[in-house]
XYZ file of C-alpha atoms in Angstrom:
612
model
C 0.000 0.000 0.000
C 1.321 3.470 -1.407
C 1.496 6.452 1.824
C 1.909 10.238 1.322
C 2.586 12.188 3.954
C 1.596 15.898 3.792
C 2.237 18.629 6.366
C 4.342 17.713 8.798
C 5.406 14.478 10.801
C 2.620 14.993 13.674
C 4.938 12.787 16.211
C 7.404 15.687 16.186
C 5.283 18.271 16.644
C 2.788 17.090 19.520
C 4.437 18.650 22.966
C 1.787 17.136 25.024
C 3.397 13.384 24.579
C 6.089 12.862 27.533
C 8.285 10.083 25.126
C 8.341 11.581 21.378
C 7.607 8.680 19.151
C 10.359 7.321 16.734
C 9.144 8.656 12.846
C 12.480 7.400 11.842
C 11.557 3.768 11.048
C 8.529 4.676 9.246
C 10.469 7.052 7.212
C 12.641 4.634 6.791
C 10.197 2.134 4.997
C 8.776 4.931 3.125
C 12.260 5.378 1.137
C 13.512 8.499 3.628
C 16.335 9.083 6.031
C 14.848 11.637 8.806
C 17.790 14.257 10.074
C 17.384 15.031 13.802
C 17.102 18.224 14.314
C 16.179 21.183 16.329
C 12.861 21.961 16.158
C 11.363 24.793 14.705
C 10.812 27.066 18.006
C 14.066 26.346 19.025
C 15.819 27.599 15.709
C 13.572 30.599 16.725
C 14.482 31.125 19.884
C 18.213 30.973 18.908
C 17.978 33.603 16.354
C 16.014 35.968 19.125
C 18.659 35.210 21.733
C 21.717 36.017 19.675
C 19.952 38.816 18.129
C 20.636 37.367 14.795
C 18.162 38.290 11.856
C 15.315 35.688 11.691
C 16.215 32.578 9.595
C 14.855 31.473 6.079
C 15.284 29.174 3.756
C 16.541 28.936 0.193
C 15.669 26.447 -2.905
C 18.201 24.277 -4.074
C 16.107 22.523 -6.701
C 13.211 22.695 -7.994
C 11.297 20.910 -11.175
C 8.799 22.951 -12.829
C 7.288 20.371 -14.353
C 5.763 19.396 -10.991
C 5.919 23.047 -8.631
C 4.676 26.261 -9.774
C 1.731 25.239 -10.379
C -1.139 27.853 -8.965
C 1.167 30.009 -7.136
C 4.448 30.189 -7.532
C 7.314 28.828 -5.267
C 10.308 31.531 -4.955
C 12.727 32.763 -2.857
C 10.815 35.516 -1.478
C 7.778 33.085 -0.930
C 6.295 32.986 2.881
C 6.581 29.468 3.128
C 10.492 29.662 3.633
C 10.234 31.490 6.562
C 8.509 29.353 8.478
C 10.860 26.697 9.012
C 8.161 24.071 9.683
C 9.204 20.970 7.614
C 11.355 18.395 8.703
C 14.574 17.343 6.996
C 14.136 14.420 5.028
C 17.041 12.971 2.378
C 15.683 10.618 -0.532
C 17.090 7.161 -0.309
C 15.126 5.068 -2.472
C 17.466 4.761 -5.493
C 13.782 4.613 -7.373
C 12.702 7.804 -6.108
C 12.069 10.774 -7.173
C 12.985 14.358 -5.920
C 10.734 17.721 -6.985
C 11.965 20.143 -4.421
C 14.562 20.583 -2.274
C 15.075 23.576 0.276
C 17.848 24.213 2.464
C 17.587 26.285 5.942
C 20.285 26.497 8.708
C 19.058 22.813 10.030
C 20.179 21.150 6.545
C 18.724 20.357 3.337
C 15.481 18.426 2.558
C 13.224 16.887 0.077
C 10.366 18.384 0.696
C 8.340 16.828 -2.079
C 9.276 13.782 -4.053
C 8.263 10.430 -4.568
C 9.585 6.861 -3.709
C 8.763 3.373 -4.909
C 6.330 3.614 -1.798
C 5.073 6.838 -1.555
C 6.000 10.314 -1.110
C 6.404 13.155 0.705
C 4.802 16.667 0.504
C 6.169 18.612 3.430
C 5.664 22.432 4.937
C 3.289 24.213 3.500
C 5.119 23.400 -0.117
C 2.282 21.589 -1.813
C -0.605 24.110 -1.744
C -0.685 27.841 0.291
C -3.465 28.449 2.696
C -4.533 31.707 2.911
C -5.488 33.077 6.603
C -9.178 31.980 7.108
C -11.882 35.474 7.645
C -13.688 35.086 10.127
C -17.339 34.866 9.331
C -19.676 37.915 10.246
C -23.357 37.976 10.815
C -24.647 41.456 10.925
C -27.899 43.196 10.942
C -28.557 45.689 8.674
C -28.890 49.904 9.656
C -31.976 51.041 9.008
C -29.746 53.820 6.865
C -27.718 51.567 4.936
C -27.430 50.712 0.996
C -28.724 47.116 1.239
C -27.877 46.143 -2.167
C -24.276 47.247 -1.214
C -24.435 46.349 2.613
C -25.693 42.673 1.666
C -23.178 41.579 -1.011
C -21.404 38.886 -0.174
C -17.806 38.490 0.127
C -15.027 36.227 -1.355
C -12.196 35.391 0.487
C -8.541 34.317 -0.890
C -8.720 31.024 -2.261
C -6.615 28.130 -1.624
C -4.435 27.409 -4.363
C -1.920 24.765 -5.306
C 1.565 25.087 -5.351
C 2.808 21.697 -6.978
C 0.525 19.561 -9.508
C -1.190 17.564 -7.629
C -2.239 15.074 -10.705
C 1.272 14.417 -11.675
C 2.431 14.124 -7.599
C -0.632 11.683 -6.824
C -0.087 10.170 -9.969
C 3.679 9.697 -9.411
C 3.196 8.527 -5.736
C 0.773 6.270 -5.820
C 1.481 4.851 -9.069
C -1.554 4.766 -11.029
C -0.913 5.429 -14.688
C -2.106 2.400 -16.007
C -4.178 1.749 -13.757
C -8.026 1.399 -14.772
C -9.875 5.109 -13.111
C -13.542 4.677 -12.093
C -15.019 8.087 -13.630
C -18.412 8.924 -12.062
C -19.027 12.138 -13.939
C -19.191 10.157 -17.240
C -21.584 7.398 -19.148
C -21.111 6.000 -22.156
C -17.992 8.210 -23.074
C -20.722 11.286 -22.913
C -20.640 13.591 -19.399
C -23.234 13.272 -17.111
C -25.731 16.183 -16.277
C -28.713 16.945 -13.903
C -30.441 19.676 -12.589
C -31.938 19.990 -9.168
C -34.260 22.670 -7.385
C -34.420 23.505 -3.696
C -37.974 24.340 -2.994
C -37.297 27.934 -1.318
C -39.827 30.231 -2.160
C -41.959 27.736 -4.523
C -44.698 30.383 -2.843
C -42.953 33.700 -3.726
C -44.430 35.626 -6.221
C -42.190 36.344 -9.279
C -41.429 40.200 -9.352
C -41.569 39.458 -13.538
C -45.308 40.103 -13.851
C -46.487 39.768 -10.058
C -49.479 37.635 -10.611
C -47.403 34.726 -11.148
C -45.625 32.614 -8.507
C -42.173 31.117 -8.432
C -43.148 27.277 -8.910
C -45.677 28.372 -11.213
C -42.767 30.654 -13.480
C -40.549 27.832 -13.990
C -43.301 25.339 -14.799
C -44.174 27.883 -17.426
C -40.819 28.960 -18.436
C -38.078 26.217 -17.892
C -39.936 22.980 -17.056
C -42.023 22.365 -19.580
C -39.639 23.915 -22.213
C -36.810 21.839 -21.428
C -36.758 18.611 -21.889
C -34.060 17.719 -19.623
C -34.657 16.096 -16.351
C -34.892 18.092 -13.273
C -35.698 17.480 -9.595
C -37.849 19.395 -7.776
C -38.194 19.684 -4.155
C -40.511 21.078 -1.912
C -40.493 22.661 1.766
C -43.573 21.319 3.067
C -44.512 23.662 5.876
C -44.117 26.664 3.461
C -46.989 25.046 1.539
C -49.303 24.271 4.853
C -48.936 28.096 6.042
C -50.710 29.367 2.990
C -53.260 26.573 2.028
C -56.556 26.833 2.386
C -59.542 24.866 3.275
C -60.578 24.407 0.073
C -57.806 25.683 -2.575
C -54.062 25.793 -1.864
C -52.183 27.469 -5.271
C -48.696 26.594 -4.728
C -49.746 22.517 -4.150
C -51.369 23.033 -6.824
C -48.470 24.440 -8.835
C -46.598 21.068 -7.289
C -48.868 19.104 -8.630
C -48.534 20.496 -11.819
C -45.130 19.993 -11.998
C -44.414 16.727 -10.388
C -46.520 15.344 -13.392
C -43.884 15.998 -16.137
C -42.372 13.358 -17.625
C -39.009 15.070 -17.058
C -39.500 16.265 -13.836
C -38.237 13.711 -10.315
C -39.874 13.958 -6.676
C -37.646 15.206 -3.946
C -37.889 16.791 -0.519
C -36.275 20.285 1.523
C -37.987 18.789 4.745
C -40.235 20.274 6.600
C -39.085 23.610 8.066
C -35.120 24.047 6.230
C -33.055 24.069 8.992
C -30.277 25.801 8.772
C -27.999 24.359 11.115
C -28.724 20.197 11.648
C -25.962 20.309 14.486
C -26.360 22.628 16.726
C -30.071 23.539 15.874
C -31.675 27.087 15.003
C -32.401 30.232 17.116
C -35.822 30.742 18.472
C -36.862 33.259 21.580
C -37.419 31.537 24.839
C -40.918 32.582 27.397
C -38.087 35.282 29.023
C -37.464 36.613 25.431
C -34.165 34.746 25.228
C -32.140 33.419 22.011
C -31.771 29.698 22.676
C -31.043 27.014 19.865
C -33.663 24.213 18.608
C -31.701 20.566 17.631
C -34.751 20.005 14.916
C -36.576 16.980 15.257
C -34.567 14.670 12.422
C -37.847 12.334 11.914
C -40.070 15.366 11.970
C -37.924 17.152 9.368
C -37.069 14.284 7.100
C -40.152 11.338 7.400
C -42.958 13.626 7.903
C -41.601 16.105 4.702
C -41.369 12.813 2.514
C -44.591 11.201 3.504
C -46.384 14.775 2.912
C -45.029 14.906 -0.501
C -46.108 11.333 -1.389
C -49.395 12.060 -0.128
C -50.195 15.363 -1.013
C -48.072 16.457 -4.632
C -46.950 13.319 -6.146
C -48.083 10.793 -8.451
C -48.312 7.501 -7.170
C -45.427 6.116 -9.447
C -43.078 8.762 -8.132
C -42.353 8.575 -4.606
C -39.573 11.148 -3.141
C -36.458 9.717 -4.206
C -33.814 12.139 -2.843
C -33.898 14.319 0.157
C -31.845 17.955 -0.492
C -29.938 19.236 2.633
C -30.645 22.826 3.683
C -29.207 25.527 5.137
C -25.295 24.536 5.987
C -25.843 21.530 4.580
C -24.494 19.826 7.258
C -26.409 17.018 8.227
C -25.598 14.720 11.808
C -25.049 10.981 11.345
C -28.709 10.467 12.663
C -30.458 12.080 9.866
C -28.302 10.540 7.225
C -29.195 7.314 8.546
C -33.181 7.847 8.244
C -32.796 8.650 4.863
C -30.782 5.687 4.414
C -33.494 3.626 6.629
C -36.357 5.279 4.385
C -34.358 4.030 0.890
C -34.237 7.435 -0.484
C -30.649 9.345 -1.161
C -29.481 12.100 0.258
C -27.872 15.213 -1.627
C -26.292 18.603 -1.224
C -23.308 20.595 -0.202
C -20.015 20.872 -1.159
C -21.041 23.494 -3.884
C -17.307 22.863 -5.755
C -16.447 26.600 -7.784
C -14.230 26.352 -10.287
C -14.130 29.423 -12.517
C -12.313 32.356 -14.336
C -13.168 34.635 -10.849
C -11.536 31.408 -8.812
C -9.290 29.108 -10.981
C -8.112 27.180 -8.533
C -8.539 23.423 -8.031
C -8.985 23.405 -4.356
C -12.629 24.854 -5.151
C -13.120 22.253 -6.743
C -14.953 19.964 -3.403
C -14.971 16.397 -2.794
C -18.057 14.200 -4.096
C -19.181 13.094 -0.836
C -18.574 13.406 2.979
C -18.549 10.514 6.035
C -20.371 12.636 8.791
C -19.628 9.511 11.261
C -21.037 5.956 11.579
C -20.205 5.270 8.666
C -22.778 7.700 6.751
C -22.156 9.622 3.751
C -23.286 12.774 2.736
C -23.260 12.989 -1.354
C -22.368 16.180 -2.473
C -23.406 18.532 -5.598
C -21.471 18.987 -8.498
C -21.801 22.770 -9.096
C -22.151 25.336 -6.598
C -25.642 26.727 -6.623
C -27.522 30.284 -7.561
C -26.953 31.380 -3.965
C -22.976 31.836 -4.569
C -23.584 32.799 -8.255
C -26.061 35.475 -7.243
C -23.904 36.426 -3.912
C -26.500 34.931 -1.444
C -29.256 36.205 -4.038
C -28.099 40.021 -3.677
C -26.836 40.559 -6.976
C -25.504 39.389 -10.508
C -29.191 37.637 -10.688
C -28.183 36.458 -14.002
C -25.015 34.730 -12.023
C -25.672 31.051 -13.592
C -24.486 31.874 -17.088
C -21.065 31.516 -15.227
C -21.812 27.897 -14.885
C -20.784 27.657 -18.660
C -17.295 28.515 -17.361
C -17.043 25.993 -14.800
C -18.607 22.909 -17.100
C -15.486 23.889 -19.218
C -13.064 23.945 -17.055
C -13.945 21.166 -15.170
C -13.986 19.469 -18.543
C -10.407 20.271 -20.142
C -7.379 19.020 -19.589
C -9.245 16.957 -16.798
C -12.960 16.246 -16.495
C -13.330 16.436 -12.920
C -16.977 16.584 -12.602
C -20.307 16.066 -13.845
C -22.789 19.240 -15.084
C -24.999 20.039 -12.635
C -27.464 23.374 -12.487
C -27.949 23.517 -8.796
C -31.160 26.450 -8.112
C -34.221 27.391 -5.842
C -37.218 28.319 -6.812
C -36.735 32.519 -5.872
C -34.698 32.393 -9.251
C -37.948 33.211 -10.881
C -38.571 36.242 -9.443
C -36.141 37.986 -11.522
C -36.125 38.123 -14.960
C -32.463 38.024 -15.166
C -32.362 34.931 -12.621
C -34.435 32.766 -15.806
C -31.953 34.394 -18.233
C -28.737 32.944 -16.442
C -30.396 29.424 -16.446
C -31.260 29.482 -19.754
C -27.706 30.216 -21.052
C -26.540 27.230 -18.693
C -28.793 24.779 -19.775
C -28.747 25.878 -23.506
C -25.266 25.205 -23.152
C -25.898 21.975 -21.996
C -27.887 20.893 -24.738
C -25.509 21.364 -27.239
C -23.084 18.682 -26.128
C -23.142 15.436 -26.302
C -24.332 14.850 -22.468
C -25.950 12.274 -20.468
C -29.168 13.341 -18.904
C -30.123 11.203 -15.176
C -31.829 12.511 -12.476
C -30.048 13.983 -9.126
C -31.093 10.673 -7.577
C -29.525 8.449 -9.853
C -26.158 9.845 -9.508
C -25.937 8.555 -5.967
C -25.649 5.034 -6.642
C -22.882 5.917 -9.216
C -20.767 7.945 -6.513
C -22.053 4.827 -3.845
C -20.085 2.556 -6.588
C -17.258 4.568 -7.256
C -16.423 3.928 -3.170
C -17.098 0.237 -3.335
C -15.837 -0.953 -6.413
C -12.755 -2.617 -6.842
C -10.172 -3.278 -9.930
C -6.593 -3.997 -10.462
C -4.630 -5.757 -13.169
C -4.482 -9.662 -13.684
C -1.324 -11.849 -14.304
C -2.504 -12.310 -18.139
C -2.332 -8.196 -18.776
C -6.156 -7.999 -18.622
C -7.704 -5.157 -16.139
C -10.229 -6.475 -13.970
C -13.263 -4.356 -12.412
C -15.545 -5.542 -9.815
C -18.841 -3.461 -8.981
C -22.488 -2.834 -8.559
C -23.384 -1.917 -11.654
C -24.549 2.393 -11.350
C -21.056 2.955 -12.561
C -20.580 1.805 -16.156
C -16.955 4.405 -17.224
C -13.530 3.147 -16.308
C -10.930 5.620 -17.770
C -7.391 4.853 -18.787
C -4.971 7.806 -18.816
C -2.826 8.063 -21.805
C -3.487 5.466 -23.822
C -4.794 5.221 -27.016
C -5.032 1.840 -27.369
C -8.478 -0.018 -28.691
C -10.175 -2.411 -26.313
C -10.145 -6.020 -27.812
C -13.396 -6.817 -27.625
C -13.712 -10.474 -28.824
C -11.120 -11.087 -25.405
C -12.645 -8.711 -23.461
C -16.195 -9.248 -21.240
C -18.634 -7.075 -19.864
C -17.524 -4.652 -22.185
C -19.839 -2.869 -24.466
C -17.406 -0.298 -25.859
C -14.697 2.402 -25.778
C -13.874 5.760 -27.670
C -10.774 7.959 -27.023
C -10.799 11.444 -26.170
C -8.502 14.307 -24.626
C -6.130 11.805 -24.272
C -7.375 9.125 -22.715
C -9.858 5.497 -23.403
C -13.153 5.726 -21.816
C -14.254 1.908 -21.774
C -17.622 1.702 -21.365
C -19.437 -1.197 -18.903
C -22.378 -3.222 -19.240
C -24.871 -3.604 -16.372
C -23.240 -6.639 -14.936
C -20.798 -6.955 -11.816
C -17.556 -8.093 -13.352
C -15.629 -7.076 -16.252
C -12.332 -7.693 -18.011
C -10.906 -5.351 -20.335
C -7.818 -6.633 -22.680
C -6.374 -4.084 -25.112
C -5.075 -3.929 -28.361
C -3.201 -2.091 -31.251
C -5.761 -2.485 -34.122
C -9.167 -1.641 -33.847
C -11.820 -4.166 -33.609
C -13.927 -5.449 -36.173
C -16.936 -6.204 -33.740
C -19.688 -3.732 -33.827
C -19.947 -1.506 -30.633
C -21.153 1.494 -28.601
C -18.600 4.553 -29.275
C -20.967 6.491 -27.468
C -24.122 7.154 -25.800
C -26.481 9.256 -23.777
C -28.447 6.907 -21.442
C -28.076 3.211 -19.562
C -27.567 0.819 -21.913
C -28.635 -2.895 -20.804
C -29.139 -6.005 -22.551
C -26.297 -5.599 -24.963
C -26.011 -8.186 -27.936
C -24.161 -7.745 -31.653
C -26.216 -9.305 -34.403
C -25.641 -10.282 -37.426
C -27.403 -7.225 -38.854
C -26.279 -4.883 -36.372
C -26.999 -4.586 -32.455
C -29.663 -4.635 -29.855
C -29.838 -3.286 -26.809
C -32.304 -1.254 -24.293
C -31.845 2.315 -23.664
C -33.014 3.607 -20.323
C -34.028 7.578 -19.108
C -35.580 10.353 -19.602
C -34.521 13.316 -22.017
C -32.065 14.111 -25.202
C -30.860 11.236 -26.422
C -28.417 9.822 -28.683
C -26.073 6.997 -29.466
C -23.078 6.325 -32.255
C -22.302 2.472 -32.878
C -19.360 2.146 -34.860
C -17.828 -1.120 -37.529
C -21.342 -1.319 -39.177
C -21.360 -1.521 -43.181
C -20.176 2.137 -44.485
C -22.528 4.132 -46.412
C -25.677 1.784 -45.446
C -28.716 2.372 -44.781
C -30.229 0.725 -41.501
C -33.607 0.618 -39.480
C -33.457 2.154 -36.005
C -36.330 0.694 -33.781
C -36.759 2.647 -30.372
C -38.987 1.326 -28.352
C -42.086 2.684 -29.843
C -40.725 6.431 -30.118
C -38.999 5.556 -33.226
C -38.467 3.908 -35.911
C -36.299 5.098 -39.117
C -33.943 4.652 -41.666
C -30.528 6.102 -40.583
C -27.624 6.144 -42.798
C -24.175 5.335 -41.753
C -20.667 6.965 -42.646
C -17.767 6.018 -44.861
C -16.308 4.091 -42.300
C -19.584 2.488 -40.948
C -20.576 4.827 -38.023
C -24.280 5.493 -37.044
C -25.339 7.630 -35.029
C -28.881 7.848 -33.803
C -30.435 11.173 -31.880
C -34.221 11.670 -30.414
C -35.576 12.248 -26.907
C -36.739 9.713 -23.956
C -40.364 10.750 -23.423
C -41.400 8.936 -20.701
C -40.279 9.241 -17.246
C -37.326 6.837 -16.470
C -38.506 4.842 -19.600
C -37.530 1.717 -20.711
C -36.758 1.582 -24.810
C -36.008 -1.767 -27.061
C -33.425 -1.023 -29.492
C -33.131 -2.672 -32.548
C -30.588 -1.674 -35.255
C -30.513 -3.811 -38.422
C -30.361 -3.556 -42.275
């Protein structure tokens, strides 16, 4: 098992222990000879005591392949004077060295790699800006509130080596088969999700029209992507009526698209699941409220499968709210109740913040072993600055969807918004460029739920390489896209099994998975002669070549499409969908065929039969 040690060595630096422990030996075994040395307070105190100007370090090499990455490392950089690494020498005649820095304790390797791992030392692989403090103010009667509102953006964290080459280097993966859950098919994954904050509101556009009832009009039922819609139930009891409640009714309404999922925003949005929210106590006191987890998670489901929903959609995802920072406990009812859970993280990657550390993790363990699944885009609170200003702030989604695409996809598309975005007129106009965006790529459309079990698989799955060459992948089946880096091989598909097909882009082979739990992928120089999937927009099941072509079933909701690839060139050949189509297509000079329509029914099931 590959180690990397960032930071520091913590056994040298905890002065609560009364025997230090020995890093040496582990060091050791990593490939590195630790110096003893002062420590870093002493070297302090010695330059105070003499009266000697404070102490700094200097590099002595550095490779800019690997450093200088999103800041640069140099002499006058802050990081030198802090004298908080430990002096490490490279041993392992396999190793690697990127930087090396030299201070009046010695020289180190700060960062380099071993056959066993690496190091990453100091605050050399990425700077840290000072956290701000967060403020909570009120607002002067007198004040600007457009101005006094805005919200702020701190310094970003940003990366001072490459952390895909290091990682790459130290745990030696190139090679190595990459399970990539923000792709399907070869095409990227996209969904779109709605918090149901001010479904009620009336939309400031023509104000006669409310929120849910804007975007039914405007985006809903004009796009045929797939959204999911949630709903904060107590929002809707406060303003319904004996005999007529308009914003369940707008639910209603929408929940009945085709294209549109059922999710929940609980019962009351709390804003903080951990230490619970403010309310004013009999002797007019601010206290804080744990909320009730059952109350705000089984009673907001079971309202919206009685009260808005069709019978065939049951809530399938519950959406965080407020800090998005749900305890073990309430993870585990959703869990209990078999619906997923979603929200946070909000990763920003953009021109305004180019830096990689914005770009979050996919999911977090709150404890007991529950896991919190994160979005993939930040939302239109941070475009919009907390809904303050820029109200048009989603176009800049288009940004991040490219630069989380090239030279790395990193993560799905997602459009991440609340229903308030249709007060403005501006707030539809920043969705629409996103999503029009969207549709003219070659993208695979699922709902927010569906992406859990693909993040749920990326954890569990497991893969390595066999004794006869072969790469071997064992999962669950959500997760159909293993990636190889830098090669350009084809896949050999007459060896190969549970393999439905492969195309090559931006440098690496995206092999594409059937629905079955083991797979073995063998490559090759030439390319097949087999007919198979180059790529597609939706699940693909069933696989089977025939002698006139292929067969398969397609499975979703939304723009579809998918290229097969070795059929006869210049041919013509029926497409049978399922009922929604059937046509002549025509393939290419060298035999490709590409088929493009849309998925009509909610999470349909379509029989595919190409054939001359």
């Amino acid at each position: 098992r590959k180690v990397v040690l960032m930071g520091g060595i913590g056994s040298t630096a905890d002065s609560t222990l009364q025997g230090q422990a020995d890093p040496g030996p582990a060091l050791a075994a990593l490939g590195f000879k630790l110096t003893p040395s002062a420590t870093q307070s002493a070297v302090r105190a010695g330059n105070s005591e003499l009266g000697l100007p404070a102490r700094t370090g200097e590099i002595t090499f550095m490779d800019p392949k690997v450093c200088n990455y999103e800041r640069s490392l140099t002499e006058n950089n802050e990081d030198l004077r802090k004298l908080d690494w430990p002096i490490l020498k490279l041993e392992d005649p396999a190793g690697k060295t990127y930087l090396k820095v030299k201070d009046p304790r010695g020289e180190s390797d700060v960062v380099a790699v071993s056959s066993r791992g690496g190091v990453a030392m100091g605050n050399f692989p990425c700077y840290a800006p000072v956290a701000q403090p967060l403020r909570s103010e009120s607002l002067p009667p007198d004040a600007n509130a457009a101005q006094y509102a805005a919200a702020e953006r701190s310094e970003a964290t940003t990366w001072q080596i490459d952390p895909f080459l290091f990682f790459a280097a130290a745990f030696q993966t190139d090679g190595l088969p990459k399970p990539d859950l923000s792709t399907l098919n070869g095409s990227r994954l996209f969904w779109a999700h709605v918090d149901g904050d001010a479904a009620g509101g009336m939309s400031h556009i023509d104000r006669s029209t409310l929120n849910s009832e804007m975007l039914y009009r405007e985006i809903f039922t004009k796009y045929s992507l797939p959204f999911t819609v949630s709903y904060i139930s107590d929002d809707m009891l406060k303003r319904a009526r004996p005999y007529y409640a308009r914003d369940l009714d707008a639910a209603r309404r929408i929940q009945s698209l085709p294209n549109v999922d059922t999710a929940s925003h609980t019962t009351s949005h709390p804003f903080d699941w951990v230490k619970g929210d403010n309310y004013l106590t009999p002797d007019k006191k601010l206290a804080r409220q744990p909320p009730s987890i059952p109350g705000e998670i089984t009673a907001a489901v079971d309202f919206t499968n009685q009260l808005i929903t069709p019978g065939e959609k049951p809530t399938r995802l519950l959406l965080w709210t407020g800090l998005c920072n749900p305890t073990p406990e309430a993870v585990a009812l959703t869990d209990a109740l078999g619906i997923a859970n979603m929200n946070g993280g909000n990763p920003i990657y953009d021109s305004t913040l180019p830096y990689i550390a914005g770009v979050y993790p996919v999911y977090s363990d709150v404890g007991e072993g529950r896991i919190q699944y994160h979005t993939a885009a930040a939302g239109d609170f941070h475009y919009t600055h907390s809904w303050t200003r820029d109200f048009d702030g989603l176009k800049n989604l288009v940004d991040y969807y490219q630069k989380t695409e090239k030279p790395y996809r990193l993560r799905p598309m997602n459009a991440y918004f609340h229903f308030y975005l249709a007060e403005k007129q501006a707030g539809l106009d920043g969705l629409r460029t996103a999503l029009d965006y969207v549709l003219k790529q070659d993208f695979a459309p699922i709902f927010a739920a569906d992406y859990v079990p693909i993040v749920k698989d990326f954890i569990t799955m497991r893969y390595g390489q066999a004794a006869d060459g072969s790469l071997v992948v064992h999962n669950q089946g959500p997760l159909r896209t293993i990636r190889l880096d830098g090669v350009k091989q084809a896949v050999d598909l007459n060896l190969s099994q549970g393999v439905i097909g492969f195309v090559v882009e931006s440098e690496s082979l995206y092999v594409h998975l059937d629905e079955g739990a083991k797979h073995r992928i063998f490559l090759q120089d030439p390319p097949p002669s087999k007919t198979y999937l180059v790529r597609g927009s939706h699940l693909i099941d069933g696989w089977r070549e025939t002698s006139q072509g292929a067969s398969f079933r397609l499975q979703g909701t939304g723009p579809a499409f998918f290229t097969l690839a070795n059929l006869a060139p210049n041919a013509s050949y029926r497409v049978s969908v399922g009922g929604l189509s059937n046509q002549a297509v025509k393939t290419d000079a060298r035999g490709t065929l590409t088929w493009r329509g849309t998925l009509t029914a909610y999470r349909g099931t379509y029989p595919v039969e190409v054939s001359r």
